[in-house]
Amino acid sequence: MSTGGAEDAEDTAADTAPDTGRQAWLRTVAADVARLDRSSSAERAADILRRSITEGALPPGAQLSEVELTEVLEVSRNTLREAFRLLTHEGLLVYKLHRGVFVPELDEHDVIDLYRLRRVLEVDVVRGLAERDPELPSGRLEPLHDDVEAAEAAASADRWPAVGTANMRFHQHLIGLADSARMDAMTGRLLAELRLLFHVIATPRELHEPYIARNRGLFELLEARKYEQAAADLHQYLLDSEQGILAAFRDKGLRGQATT
């Protein structure tokens, strides 16, 4: 998975004019393509675009250009359209008649639905570790530790979009502890949709800063094999996160009504 390049694209997009940010994102996509073998298919193109959404480089409402993407992804127009179809089926892109392909804008119902799924998946995975503990490899928590440290380092450097990416990976690796290919595939779509929700918060720092220490706390509970406590803390963590996102959506709605 691309790491540093995606974070640089995020920071550029956050700090510069929209056109400059878009060019930075396209350069990141091109770098991802260079890492793929030359048999890249629609699925691989879709995976790059999905990661762009998950890592915050493609915000809600962004329009995707066939001309730009066929060039940087080094695929045919038919292959790109197939990638678009795959992501549209996942709910990560929408086609608007006579206008083109866009990243969708989600609403409060999506918040409730996605967080319900998060609680089912993540809390169950953590609780289930108690039974599976003897069979788990010794290094099973290393990716989570790396994600926690990456978030803390990015926060110290005031790189808040990168903190968001580290947080996404933390939860991806958390679900990965289940060793389930089906759950991993579901998680890719889930986290991409979550990142779209997170754009409603005014700044990445406001969104992610409260959860840096909570991720550290979850990791330490898992490291200590306190799985029931970790599951309970994670359940409350997700409830708090959901309420924060819902509040932001409602505030945004109130501001819209006040100006009409």
Tab-separated table of C-alpha atoms in Angstrom:
chain	number	residue	atom	x	y	z
A	1	MET	CA	0.000	0.000	0.000
A	2	SER	CA	1.202	3.499	-0.762
A	3	THR	CA	2.189	5.438	2.357
A	4	GLY	CA	4.317	8.575	2.255
A	5	GLY	CA	3.162	9.661	-1.203
A	6	ALA	CA	-0.492	9.572	-0.222
A	7	GLU	CA	0.193	11.572	2.928
A	8	ASP	CA	2.110	14.200	0.953
A	9	ALA	CA	-0.828	14.476	-1.441
A	10	GLU	CA	-3.207	14.987	1.465
A	11	ASP	CA	-1.115	17.715	3.020
A	12	THR	CA	-0.712	19.449	-0.333
A	13	ALA	CA	-4.433	19.316	-0.986
A	14	ALA	CA	-5.132	20.758	2.444
A	15	ASP	CA	-2.660	23.609	2.213
A	16	THR	CA	-2.864	24.819	-1.379
A	17	ALA	CA	-5.402	25.904	-3.974
A	18	PRO	CA	-7.779	23.184	-5.244
A	19	ASP	CA	-6.116	22.908	-8.666
A	20	THR	CA	-2.686	22.424	-7.106
A	21	GLY	CA	-4.078	19.816	-4.729
A	22	ARG	CA	-5.631	17.930	-7.609
A	23	GLN	CA	-2.327	17.840	-9.442
A	24	ALA	CA	-0.640	16.502	-6.309
A	25	TRP	CA	-3.262	13.752	-6.091
A	26	LEU	CA	-2.745	12.833	-9.756
A	27	ARG	CA	1.000	12.567	-9.138
A	28	THR	CA	0.281	10.231	-6.229
A	29	VAL	CA	-1.937	8.070	-8.428
A	30	ALA	CA	0.817	7.898	-11.039
A	31	ALA	CA	3.274	6.799	-8.341
A	32	ASP	CA	0.885	4.040	-7.268
A	33	VAL	CA	0.620	2.831	-10.858
A	34	ALA	CA	4.403	2.597	-11.072
A	35	ARG	CA	4.332	0.125	-8.193
A	36	LEU	CA	1.868	-2.210	-9.927
A	37	ASP	CA	2.887	-4.896	-12.356
A	38	ARG	CA	2.070	-4.157	-15.948
A	39	SER	CA	-0.959	-6.499	-15.990
A	40	SER	CA	-2.932	-3.878	-14.064
A	41	SER	CA	-6.669	-4.357	-14.535
A	42	ALA	CA	-9.903	-2.560	-13.719
A	43	GLU	CA	-9.745	-4.067	-10.221
A	44	ARG	CA	-6.287	-2.620	-9.656
A	45	ALA	CA	-7.359	0.784	-10.951
A	46	ALA	CA	-10.395	0.623	-8.667
A	47	ASP	CA	-8.137	-0.234	-5.733
A	48	ILE	CA	-5.987	2.871	-6.320
A	49	LEU	CA	-9.060	5.105	-6.467
A	50	ARG	CA	-10.545	3.414	-3.396
A	51	ARG	CA	-7.343	4.122	-1.472
A	52	SER	CA	-7.455	7.730	-2.648
A	53	ILE	CA	-10.878	8.031	-1.031
A	54	THR	CA	-9.797	6.199	2.141
A	55	GLU	CA	-6.710	8.400	2.527
A	56	GLY	CA	-8.704	11.597	2.076
A	57	ALA	CA	-7.283	12.692	-1.289
A	58	LEU	CA	-10.713	12.529	-2.984
A	59	PRO	CA	-13.342	14.455	-0.992
A	60	PRO	CA	-17.138	14.228	-1.343
A	61	GLY	CA	-18.332	15.945	-4.507
A	62	ALA	CA	-15.033	15.566	-6.378
A	63	GLN	CA	-15.473	14.881	-10.097
A	64	LEU	CA	-13.283	12.250	-11.770
A	65	SER	CA	-11.952	12.961	-15.234
A	66	GLU	CA	-11.631	10.089	-17.707
A	67	VAL	CA	-9.015	12.041	-19.673
A	68	GLU	CA	-6.775	12.594	-16.632
A	69	LEU	CA	-7.178	9.126	-15.172
A	70	THR	CA	-6.673	7.082	-18.320
A	71	GLU	CA	-3.325	8.840	-18.626
A	72	VAL	CA	-2.078	8.562	-15.044
A	73	LEU	CA	-3.484	5.057	-14.462
A	74	GLU	CA	-2.133	3.935	-17.845
A	75	VAL	CA	-5.326	2.085	-18.711
A	76	SER	CA	-7.794	2.231	-21.581
A	77	ARG	CA	-11.006	4.187	-21.321
A	78	ASN	CA	-12.975	0.922	-21.233
A	79	THR	CA	-10.856	-0.372	-18.351
A	80	LEU	CA	-11.325	2.876	-16.439
A	81	ARG	CA	-15.077	2.753	-16.985
A	82	GLU	CA	-15.120	-0.785	-15.616
A	83	ALA	CA	-13.234	0.486	-12.537
A	84	PHE	CA	-15.824	3.234	-12.206
A	85	ARG	CA	-18.595	0.611	-12.406
A	86	LEU	CA	-16.980	-1.441	-9.655
A	87	LEU	CA	-16.737	1.563	-7.344
A	88	THR	CA	-20.253	2.723	-8.207
A	89	HIS	CA	-21.516	-0.718	-7.183
A	90	GLU	CA	-19.709	-0.267	-3.855
A	91	GLY	CA	-21.308	3.137	-3.344
A	92	LEU	CA	-17.960	4.953	-3.567
A	93	LEU	CA	-18.748	6.742	-6.846
A	94	VAL	CA	-21.958	8.013	-8.401
A	95	TYR	CA	-22.800	8.702	-12.047
A	96	LYS	CA	-24.751	11.887	-12.728
A	97	LEU	CA	-26.496	12.002	-16.090
A	98	HIS	CA	-24.828	14.373	-18.572
A	99	ARG	CA	-22.358	15.483	-15.884
A	100	GLY	CA	-19.994	12.594	-15.220
A	101	VAL	CA	-18.658	10.534	-12.316
A	102	PHE	CA	-18.395	11.982	-8.809
A	103	VAL	CA	-17.427	10.988	-5.288
A	104	PRO	CA	-20.735	10.797	-3.350
A	105	GLU	CA	-21.833	13.065	-0.524
A	106	LEU	CA	-23.189	11.043	2.397
A	107	ASP	CA	-25.804	11.961	4.998
A	108	GLU	CA	-26.825	11.240	8.600
A	109	HIS	CA	-28.472	7.942	7.659
A	110	ASP	CA	-25.132	6.787	6.271
A	111	VAL	CA	-23.430	7.755	9.540
A	112	ILE	CA	-25.819	5.603	11.584
A	113	ASP	CA	-25.632	2.674	9.179
A	114	LEU	CA	-21.831	2.678	8.895
A	115	TYR	CA	-21.236	2.985	12.620
A	116	ARG	CA	-23.655	0.154	13.295
A	117	LEU	CA	-21.549	-1.983	10.974
A	118	ARG	CA	-18.331	-0.790	12.628
A	119	ARG	CA	-19.553	-1.872	16.046
A	120	VAL	CA	-20.599	-5.277	14.736
A	121	LEU	CA	-17.258	-5.864	13.027
A	122	GLU	CA	-14.638	-4.238	15.207
A	123	VAL	CA	-15.991	-5.014	18.656
A	124	ASP	CA	-16.677	-8.633	17.712
A	125	VAL	CA	-13.150	-9.028	16.343
A	126	VAL	CA	-11.612	-7.731	19.576
A	127	ARG	CA	-13.866	-9.819	21.806
A	128	GLY	CA	-13.119	-12.916	19.740
A	129	LEU	CA	-9.376	-12.556	20.330
A	130	ALA	CA	-9.795	-14.059	23.804
A	131	GLU	CA	-10.653	-17.456	22.318
A	132	ARG	CA	-8.051	-17.221	19.572
A	133	ASP	CA	-5.197	-15.886	21.689
A	134	PRO	CA	-3.138	-19.117	21.843
A	135	GLU	CA	-3.041	-19.417	18.054
A	136	LEU	CA	-2.174	-15.793	17.322
A	137	PRO	CA	1.376	-15.076	16.082
A	138	SER	CA	3.665	-13.134	18.402
A	139	GLY	CA	3.926	-10.188	16.008
A	140	ARG	CA	0.188	-9.820	15.428
A	141	LEU	CA	0.033	-6.372	17.041
A	142	GLU	CA	3.046	-4.835	15.315
A	143	PRO	CA	0.994	-3.133	12.547
A	144	LEU	CA	-1.256	-1.552	15.193
A	145	HIS	CA	1.788	-0.333	17.124
A	146	ASP	CA	3.238	1.169	13.934
A	147	ASP	CA	-0.069	2.922	13.180
A	148	VAL	CA	-0.243	4.417	16.677
A	149	GLU	CA	3.323	5.705	16.447
A	150	ALA	CA	2.740	7.063	12.930
A	151	ALA	CA	-0.297	9.020	14.153
A	152	GLU	CA	1.590	10.412	17.146
A	153	ALA	CA	4.542	11.451	14.990
A	154	ALA	CA	2.276	13.084	12.399
A	155	ALA	CA	0.404	14.967	15.122
A	156	SER	CA	3.703	16.267	16.552
A	157	ALA	CA	4.574	17.540	13.069
A	158	ASP	CA	1.112	19.119	12.679
A	159	ARG	CA	0.329	16.809	9.722
A	160	TRP	CA	-3.287	16.094	10.560
A	161	PRO	CA	-4.403	14.508	7.269
A	162	ALA	CA	-1.585	11.993	7.811
A	163	VAL	CA	-2.955	11.356	11.309
A	164	GLY	CA	-6.261	10.495	9.650
A	165	THR	CA	-4.584	8.023	7.317
A	166	ALA	CA	-2.786	6.351	10.242
A	167	ASN	CA	-6.111	6.109	12.058
A	168	MET	CA	-7.716	4.437	9.044
A	169	ARG	CA	-4.912	1.896	8.946
A	170	PHE	CA	-5.215	1.249	12.678
A	171	HIS	CA	-8.817	0.179	12.260
A	172	GLN	CA	-8.045	-1.767	9.116
A	173	HIS	CA	-5.335	-3.702	10.937
A	174	LEU	CA	-7.642	-4.155	13.934
A	175	ILE	CA	-10.212	-5.933	11.783
A	176	GLY	CA	-7.342	-7.765	10.102
A	177	LEU	CA	-6.728	-9.577	13.412
A	178	ALA	CA	-9.734	-11.745	12.505
A	179	ASP	CA	-7.723	-13.342	9.660
A	180	SER	CA	-10.786	-13.209	7.407
A	181	ALA	CA	-10.392	-12.397	3.717
A	182	ARG	CA	-14.109	-11.574	3.485
A	183	MET	CA	-13.955	-9.159	6.403
A	184	ASP	CA	-10.831	-7.549	4.958
A	185	ALA	CA	-12.627	-6.968	1.645
A	186	MET	CA	-15.627	-5.460	3.446
A	187	THR	CA	-13.321	-3.246	5.491
A	188	GLY	CA	-11.828	-1.630	2.388
A	189	ARG	CA	-15.204	-0.269	1.343
A	190	LEU	CA	-16.253	0.579	4.910
A	191	LEU	CA	-13.187	2.705	5.610
A	192	ALA	CA	-13.491	4.527	2.289
A	193	GLU	CA	-17.074	5.492	3.120
A	194	LEU	CA	-16.030	6.540	6.613
A	195	ARG	CA	-13.396	8.881	5.228
A	196	LEU	CA	-16.132	10.546	3.181
A	197	LEU	CA	-18.095	11.114	6.382
A	198	PHE	CA	-15.065	12.598	8.114
A	199	HIS	CA	-14.873	15.456	5.624
A	200	VAL	CA	-17.880	17.035	7.360
A	201	ILE	CA	-15.636	17.945	10.323
A	202	ALA	CA	-14.143	21.397	9.849
A	203	THR	CA	-10.506	20.377	10.305
A	204	PRO	CA	-8.676	17.020	10.436
A	205	ARG	CA	-7.171	18.016	13.798
A	206	GLU	CA	-10.598	18.559	15.332
A	207	LEU	CA	-11.658	15.122	14.130
A	208	HIS	CA	-8.636	12.986	14.938
A	209	GLU	CA	-6.817	14.567	17.896
A	210	PRO	CA	-9.104	13.076	20.598
A	211	TYR	CA	-8.574	9.556	19.261
A	212	ILE	CA	-4.783	9.447	19.116
A	213	ALA	CA	-4.521	8.615	22.832
A	214	ARG	CA	-7.546	6.319	22.631
A	215	ASN	CA	-5.880	4.289	19.878
A	216	ARG	CA	-2.786	4.044	22.076
A	217	GLY	CA	-4.978	2.881	24.950
A	218	LEU	CA	-6.666	0.215	22.831
A	219	PHE	CA	-3.311	-1.059	21.639
A	220	GLU	CA	-2.018	-1.313	25.216
A	221	LEU	CA	-5.108	-3.251	26.319
A	222	LEU	CA	-4.663	-5.677	23.450
A	223	GLU	CA	-0.984	-6.006	24.244
A	224	ALA	CA	-1.926	-6.841	27.842
A	225	ARG	CA	-4.499	-9.386	26.556
A	226	LYS	CA	-7.335	-7.515	28.299
A	227	TYR	CA	-9.713	-8.311	25.464
A	228	GLU	CA	-13.042	-7.765	27.228
A	229	GLN	CA	-11.979	-4.353	28.500
A	230	ALA	CA	-10.630	-3.474	25.051
A	231	ALA	CA	-13.943	-4.495	23.459
A	232	ALA	CA	-15.907	-2.384	25.959
A	233	ASP	CA	-13.632	0.627	25.433
A	234	LEU	CA	-13.838	0.238	21.661
A	235	HIS	CA	-17.641	0.095	21.801
A	236	GLN	CA	-17.734	3.411	23.695
A	237	TYR	CA	-15.048	4.853	21.390
A	238	LEU	CA	-17.237	4.133	18.358
A	239	LEU	CA	-20.349	5.541	20.029
A	240	ASP	CA	-18.472	8.767	20.831
A	241	SER	CA	-17.096	8.990	17.284
A	242	GLU	CA	-20.562	8.465	15.809
A	243	GLN	CA	-22.089	11.182	17.981
A	244	GLY	CA	-19.344	13.605	16.985
A	245	ILE	CA	-19.948	13.001	13.289
A	246	LEU	CA	-23.738	13.269	13.683
A	247	ALA	CA	-23.342	16.550	15.574
A	248	ALA	CA	-21.194	17.921	12.762
A	249	PHE	CA	-23.803	16.933	10.169
A	250	ARG	CA	-26.570	18.563	12.178
A	251	ASP	CA	-24.544	21.732	12.738
A	252	LYS	CA	-23.886	21.917	9.038
A	253	GLY	CA	-27.591	21.558	8.348
A	254	LEU	CA	-28.479	24.287	10.839
A	255	ARG	CA	-25.977	26.669	9.252
A	256	GLY	CA	-27.489	25.983	5.845
A	257	GLN	CA	-31.000	26.766	7.119
A	258	ALA	CA	-29.866	29.943	8.797
A	259	THR	CA	-28.570	31.416	5.565
A	260	THR	CA	-31.700	30.759	3.497
